[in-house]
PDB file of C-alpha atoms and ligand atoms in Angstrom:
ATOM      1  CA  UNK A   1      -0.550 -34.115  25.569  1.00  0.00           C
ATOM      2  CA  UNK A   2       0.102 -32.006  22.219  1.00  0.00           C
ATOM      3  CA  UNK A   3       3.724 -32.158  20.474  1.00  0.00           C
ATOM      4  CA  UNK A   4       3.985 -28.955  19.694  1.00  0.00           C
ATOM      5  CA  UNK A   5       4.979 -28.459  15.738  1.00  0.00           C
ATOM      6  CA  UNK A   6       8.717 -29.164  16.073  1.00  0.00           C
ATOM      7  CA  UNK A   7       8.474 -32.636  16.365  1.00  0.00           C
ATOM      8  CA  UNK A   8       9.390 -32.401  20.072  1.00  0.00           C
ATOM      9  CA  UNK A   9       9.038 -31.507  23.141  1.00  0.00           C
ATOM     10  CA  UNK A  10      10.477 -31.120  27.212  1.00  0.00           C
ATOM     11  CA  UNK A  11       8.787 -33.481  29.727  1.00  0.00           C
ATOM     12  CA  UNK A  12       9.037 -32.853  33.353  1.00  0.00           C
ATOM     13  CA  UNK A  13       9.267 -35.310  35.513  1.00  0.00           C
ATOM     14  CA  UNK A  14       7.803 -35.503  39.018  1.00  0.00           C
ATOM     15  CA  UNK A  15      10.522 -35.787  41.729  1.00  0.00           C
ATOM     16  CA  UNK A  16       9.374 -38.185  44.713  1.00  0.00           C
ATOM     17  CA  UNK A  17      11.394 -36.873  47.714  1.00  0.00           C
ATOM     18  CA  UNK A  18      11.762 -38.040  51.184  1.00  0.00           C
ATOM     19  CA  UNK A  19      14.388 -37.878  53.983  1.00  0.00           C
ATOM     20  CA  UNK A  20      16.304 -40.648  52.314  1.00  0.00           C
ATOM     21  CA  UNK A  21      16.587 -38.745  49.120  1.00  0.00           C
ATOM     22  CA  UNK A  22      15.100 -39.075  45.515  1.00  0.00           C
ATOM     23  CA  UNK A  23      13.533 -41.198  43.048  1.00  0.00           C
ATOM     24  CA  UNK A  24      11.559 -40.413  39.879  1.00  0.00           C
ATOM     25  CA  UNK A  25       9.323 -43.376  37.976  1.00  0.00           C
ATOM     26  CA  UNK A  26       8.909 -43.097  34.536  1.00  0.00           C
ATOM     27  CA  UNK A  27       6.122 -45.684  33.356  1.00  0.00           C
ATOM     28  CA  UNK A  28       5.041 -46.209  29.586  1.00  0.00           C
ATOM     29  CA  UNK A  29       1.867 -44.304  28.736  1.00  0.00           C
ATOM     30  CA  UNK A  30       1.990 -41.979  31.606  1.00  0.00           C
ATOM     31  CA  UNK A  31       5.354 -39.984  32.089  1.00  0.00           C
ATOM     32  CA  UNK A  32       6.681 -41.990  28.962  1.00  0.00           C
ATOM     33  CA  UNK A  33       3.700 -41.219  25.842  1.00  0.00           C
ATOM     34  CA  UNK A  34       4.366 -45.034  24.362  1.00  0.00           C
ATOM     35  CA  UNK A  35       5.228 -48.571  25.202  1.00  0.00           C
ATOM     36  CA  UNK A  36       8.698 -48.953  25.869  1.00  0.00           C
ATOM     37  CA  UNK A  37      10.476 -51.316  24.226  1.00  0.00           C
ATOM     38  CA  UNK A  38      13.690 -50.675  23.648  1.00  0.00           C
ATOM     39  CA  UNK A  39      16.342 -48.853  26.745  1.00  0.00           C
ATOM     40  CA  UNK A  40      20.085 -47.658  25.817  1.00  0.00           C
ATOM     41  CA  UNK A  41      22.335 -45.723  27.217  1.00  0.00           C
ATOM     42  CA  UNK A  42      25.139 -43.122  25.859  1.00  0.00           C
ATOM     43  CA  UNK A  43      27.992 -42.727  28.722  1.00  0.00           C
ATOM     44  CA  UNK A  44      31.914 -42.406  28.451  1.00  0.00           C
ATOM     45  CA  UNK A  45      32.028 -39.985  25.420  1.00  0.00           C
ATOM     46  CA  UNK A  46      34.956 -38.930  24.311  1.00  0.00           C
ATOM     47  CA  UNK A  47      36.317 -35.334  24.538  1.00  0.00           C
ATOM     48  CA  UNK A  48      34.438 -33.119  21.477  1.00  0.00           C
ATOM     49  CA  UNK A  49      32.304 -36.041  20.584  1.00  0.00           C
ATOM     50  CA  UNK A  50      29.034 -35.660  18.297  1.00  0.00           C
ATOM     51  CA  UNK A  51      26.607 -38.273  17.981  1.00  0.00           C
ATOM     52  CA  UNK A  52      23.434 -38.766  16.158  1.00  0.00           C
ATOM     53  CA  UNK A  53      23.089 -36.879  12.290  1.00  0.00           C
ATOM     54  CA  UNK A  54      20.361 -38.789  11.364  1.00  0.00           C
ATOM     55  CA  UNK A  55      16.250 -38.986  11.630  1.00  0.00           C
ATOM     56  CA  UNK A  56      13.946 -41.527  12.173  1.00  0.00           C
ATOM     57  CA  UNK A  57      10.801 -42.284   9.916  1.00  0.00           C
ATOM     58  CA  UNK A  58       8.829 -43.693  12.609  1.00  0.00           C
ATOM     59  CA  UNK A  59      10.636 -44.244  15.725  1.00  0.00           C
ATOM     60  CA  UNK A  60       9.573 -42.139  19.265  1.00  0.00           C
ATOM     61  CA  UNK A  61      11.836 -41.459  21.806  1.00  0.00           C
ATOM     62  CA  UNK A  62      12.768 -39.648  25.486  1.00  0.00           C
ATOM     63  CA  UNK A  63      16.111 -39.291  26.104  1.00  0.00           C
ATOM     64  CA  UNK A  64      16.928 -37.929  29.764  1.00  0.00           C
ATOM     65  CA  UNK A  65      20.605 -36.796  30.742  1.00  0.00           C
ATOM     66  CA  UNK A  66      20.704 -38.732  34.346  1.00  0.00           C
ATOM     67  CA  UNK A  67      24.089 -37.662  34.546  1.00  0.00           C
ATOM     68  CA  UNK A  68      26.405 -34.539  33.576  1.00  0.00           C
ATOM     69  CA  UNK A  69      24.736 -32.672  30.359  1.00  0.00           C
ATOM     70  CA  UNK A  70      25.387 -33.001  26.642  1.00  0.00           C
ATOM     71  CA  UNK A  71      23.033 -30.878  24.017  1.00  0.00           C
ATOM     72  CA  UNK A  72      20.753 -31.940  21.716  1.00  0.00           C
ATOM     73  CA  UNK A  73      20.394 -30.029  18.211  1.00  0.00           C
ATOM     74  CA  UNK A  74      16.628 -30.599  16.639  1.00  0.00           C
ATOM     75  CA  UNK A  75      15.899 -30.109  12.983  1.00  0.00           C
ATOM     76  CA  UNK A  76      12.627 -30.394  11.291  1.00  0.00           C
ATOM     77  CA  UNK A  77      13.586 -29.154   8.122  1.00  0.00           C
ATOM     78  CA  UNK A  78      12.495 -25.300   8.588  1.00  0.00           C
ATOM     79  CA  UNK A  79      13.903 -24.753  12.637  1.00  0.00           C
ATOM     80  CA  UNK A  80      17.135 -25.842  14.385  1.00  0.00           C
ATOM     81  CA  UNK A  81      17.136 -25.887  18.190  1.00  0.00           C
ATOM     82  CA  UNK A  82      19.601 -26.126  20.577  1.00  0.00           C
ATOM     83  CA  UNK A  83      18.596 -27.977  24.057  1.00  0.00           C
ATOM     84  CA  UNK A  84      20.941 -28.513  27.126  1.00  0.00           C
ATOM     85  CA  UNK A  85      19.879 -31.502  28.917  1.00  0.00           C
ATOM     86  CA  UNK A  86      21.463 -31.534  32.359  1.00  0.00           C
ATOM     87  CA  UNK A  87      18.872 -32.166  34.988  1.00  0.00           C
ATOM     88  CA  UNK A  88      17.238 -35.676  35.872  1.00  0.00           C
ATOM     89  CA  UNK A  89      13.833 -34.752  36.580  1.00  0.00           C
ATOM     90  CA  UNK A  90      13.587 -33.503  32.423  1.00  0.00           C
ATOM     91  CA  UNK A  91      12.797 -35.888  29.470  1.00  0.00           C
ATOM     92  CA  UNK A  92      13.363 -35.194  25.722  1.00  0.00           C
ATOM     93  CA  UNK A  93      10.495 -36.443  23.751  1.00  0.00           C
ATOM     94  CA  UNK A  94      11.062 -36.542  19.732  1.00  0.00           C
ATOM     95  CA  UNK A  95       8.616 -37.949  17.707  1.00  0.00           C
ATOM     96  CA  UNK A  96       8.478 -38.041  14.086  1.00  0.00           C
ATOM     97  CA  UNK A  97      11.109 -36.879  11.524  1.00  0.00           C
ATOM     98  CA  UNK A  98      13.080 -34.612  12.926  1.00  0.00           C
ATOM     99  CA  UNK A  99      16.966 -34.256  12.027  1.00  0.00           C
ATOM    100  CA  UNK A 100      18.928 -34.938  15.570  1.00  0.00           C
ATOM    101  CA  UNK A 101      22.562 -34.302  16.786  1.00  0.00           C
ATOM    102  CA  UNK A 102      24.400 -34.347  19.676  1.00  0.00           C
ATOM    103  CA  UNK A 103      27.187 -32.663  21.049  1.00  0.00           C
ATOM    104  CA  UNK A 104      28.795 -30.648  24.542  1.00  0.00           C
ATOM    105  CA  UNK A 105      29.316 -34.122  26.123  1.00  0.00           C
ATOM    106  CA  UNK A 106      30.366 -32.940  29.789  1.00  0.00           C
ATOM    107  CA  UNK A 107      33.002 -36.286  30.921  1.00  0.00           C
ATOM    108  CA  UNK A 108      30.789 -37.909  33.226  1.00  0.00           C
ATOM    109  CA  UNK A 109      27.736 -37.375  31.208  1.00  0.00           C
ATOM    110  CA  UNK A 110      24.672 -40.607  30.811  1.00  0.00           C
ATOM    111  CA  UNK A 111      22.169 -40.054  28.316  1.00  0.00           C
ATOM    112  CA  UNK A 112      19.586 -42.649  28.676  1.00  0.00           C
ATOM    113  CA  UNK A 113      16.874 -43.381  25.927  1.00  0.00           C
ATOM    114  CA  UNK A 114      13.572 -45.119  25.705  1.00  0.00           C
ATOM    115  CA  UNK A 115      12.284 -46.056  22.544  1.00  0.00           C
ATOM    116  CA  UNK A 116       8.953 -47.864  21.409  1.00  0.00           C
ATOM    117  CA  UNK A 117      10.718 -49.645  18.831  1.00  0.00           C
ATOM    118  CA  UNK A 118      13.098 -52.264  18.694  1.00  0.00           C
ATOM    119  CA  UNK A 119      16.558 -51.388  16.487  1.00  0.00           C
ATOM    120  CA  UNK A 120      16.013 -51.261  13.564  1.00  0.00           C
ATOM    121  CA  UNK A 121      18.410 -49.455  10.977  1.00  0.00           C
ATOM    122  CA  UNK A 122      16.218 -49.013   7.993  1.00  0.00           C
ATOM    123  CA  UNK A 123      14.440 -46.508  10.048  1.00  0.00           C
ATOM    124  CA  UNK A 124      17.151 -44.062  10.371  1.00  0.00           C
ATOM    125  CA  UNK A 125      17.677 -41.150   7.321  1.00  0.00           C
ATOM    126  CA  UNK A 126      21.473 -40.821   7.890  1.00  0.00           C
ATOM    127  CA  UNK A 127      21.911 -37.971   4.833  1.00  0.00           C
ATOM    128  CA  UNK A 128      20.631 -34.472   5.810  1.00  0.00           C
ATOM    129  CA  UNK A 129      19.754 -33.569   2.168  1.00  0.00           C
ATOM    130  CA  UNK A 130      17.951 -37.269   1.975  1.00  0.00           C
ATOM    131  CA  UNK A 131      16.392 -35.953   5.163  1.00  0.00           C
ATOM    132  CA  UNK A 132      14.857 -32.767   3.774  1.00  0.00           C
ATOM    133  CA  UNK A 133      13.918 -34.573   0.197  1.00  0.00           C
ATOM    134  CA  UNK A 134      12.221 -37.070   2.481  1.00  0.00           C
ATOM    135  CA  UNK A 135      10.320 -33.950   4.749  1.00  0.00           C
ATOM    136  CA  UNK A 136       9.272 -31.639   1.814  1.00  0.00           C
ATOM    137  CA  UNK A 137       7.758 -34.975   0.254  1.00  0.00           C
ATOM    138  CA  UNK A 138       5.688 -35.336   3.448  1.00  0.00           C
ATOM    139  CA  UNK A 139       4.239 -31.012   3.662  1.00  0.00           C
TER     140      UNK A 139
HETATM  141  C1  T46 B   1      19.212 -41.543  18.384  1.00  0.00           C
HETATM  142  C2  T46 B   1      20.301 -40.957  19.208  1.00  0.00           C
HETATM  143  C3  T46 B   1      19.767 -40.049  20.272  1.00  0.00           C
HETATM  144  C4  T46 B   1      22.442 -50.917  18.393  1.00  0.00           C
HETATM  145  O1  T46 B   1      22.949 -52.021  18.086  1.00  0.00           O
HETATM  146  N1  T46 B   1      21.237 -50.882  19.029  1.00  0.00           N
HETATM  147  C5  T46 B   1      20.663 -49.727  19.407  1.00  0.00           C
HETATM  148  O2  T46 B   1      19.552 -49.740  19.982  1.00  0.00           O
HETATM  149  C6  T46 B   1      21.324 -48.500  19.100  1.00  0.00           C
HETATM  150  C7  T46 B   1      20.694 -47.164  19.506  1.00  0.00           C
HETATM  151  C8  T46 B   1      22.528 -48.553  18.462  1.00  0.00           C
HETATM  152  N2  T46 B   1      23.064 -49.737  18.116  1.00  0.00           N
HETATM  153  C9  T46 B   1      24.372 -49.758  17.443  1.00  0.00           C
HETATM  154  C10 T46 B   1      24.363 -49.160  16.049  1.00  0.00           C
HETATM  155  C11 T46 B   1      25.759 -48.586  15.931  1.00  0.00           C
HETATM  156  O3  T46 B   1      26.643 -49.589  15.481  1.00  0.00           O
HETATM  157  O4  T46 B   1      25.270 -48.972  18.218  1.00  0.00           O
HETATM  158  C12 T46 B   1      26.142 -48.246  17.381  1.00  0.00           C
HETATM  159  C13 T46 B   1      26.066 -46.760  17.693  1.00  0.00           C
HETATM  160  O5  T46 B   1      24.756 -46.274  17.315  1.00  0.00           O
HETATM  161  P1  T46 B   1      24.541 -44.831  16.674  1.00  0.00           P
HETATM  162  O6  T46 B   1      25.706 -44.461  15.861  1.00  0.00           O
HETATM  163  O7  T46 B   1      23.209 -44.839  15.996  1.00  0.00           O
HETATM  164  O8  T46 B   1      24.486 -43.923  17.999  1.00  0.00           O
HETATM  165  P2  T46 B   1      24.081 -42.396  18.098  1.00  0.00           P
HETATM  166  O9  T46 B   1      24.445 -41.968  19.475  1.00  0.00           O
HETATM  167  O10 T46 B   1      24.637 -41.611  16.972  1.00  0.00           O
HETATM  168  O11 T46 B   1      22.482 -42.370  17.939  1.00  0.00           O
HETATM  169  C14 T46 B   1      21.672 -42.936  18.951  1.00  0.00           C
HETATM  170  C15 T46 B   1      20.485 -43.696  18.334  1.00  0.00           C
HETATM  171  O12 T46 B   1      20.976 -44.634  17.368  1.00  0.00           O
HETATM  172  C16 T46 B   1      19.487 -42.808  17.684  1.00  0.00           C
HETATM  173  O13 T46 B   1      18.298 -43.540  17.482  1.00  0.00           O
HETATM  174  O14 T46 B   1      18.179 -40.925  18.172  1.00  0.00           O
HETATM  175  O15 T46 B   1      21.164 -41.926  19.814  1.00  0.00           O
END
């Protein structure tokens, strides 16, 4: 399983359907690449909302839009991406420091995110110049 050099990548989830419908498991160290240990949830956003502008030092993540869509904008310090997350059976990983935003909240959008930390808010780079001092420090 190799992150390509972005800092991220798409998961695709397996869909388990029968005649009663849908259901997709998501277990750490198989569909999810770490331990779990933290689970939130983005929902009722408000009309042109933008979330995120920050990094994380350490922290891994998959977010998965289980609900309407929103876009994700990735940064690594050389490459910005756009990604439209809209469909259930897809997972966002981002792992290491990579420069994140969010935007193109549909109404009835649900971001949820695992994370294999707890919270914990010295790990966020909230300054995008801090952010590419702190990257070019790293090359
Ligand atoms: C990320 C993007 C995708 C907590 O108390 N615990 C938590 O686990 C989180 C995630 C947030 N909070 C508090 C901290 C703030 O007072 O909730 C408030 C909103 O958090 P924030 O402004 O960081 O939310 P976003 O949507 O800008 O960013 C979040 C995550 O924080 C971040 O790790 O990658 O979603």
């Amino acid at each position: 399983m190799s992150l390509d050099k972005t800092g991220w990548r798409i998961l695709d989830f397996k869909v388990i359907q029968d005649e009663r419908g849908k259901l997709i498991a998501l277990e750490g160290q198989k569909e999810i690449p770490f331990d779990v240990k933290r689970i939130y949830y983005i929902f009722d956003t408000s009309p042109n909302a933008e979330r995120g502008f920050h990094a994380h030092k350490k922290l891994q993540q998959v977010a998965v839009c289980i609900h309407g869509s929103c876009t994700f904008v990735l940064d690594n310090g050389k490459n910005r991406s756009e990604v439209i997350m809209n469909t259930k059976d897809r997972g966002l990983y981002i792992e290491g420091i990579i420069w994140r935003e969010m935007k193109d909240f549909s109404k009835d959008a649900v971001v949820i995110v695992f994370a294999d930390e707890v919270y914990d808010e010295s790990d966020y780079i909230k300054d995008y110049q801090s952010f590419i001092s702190y990257v070019s420090r790293r090359c």
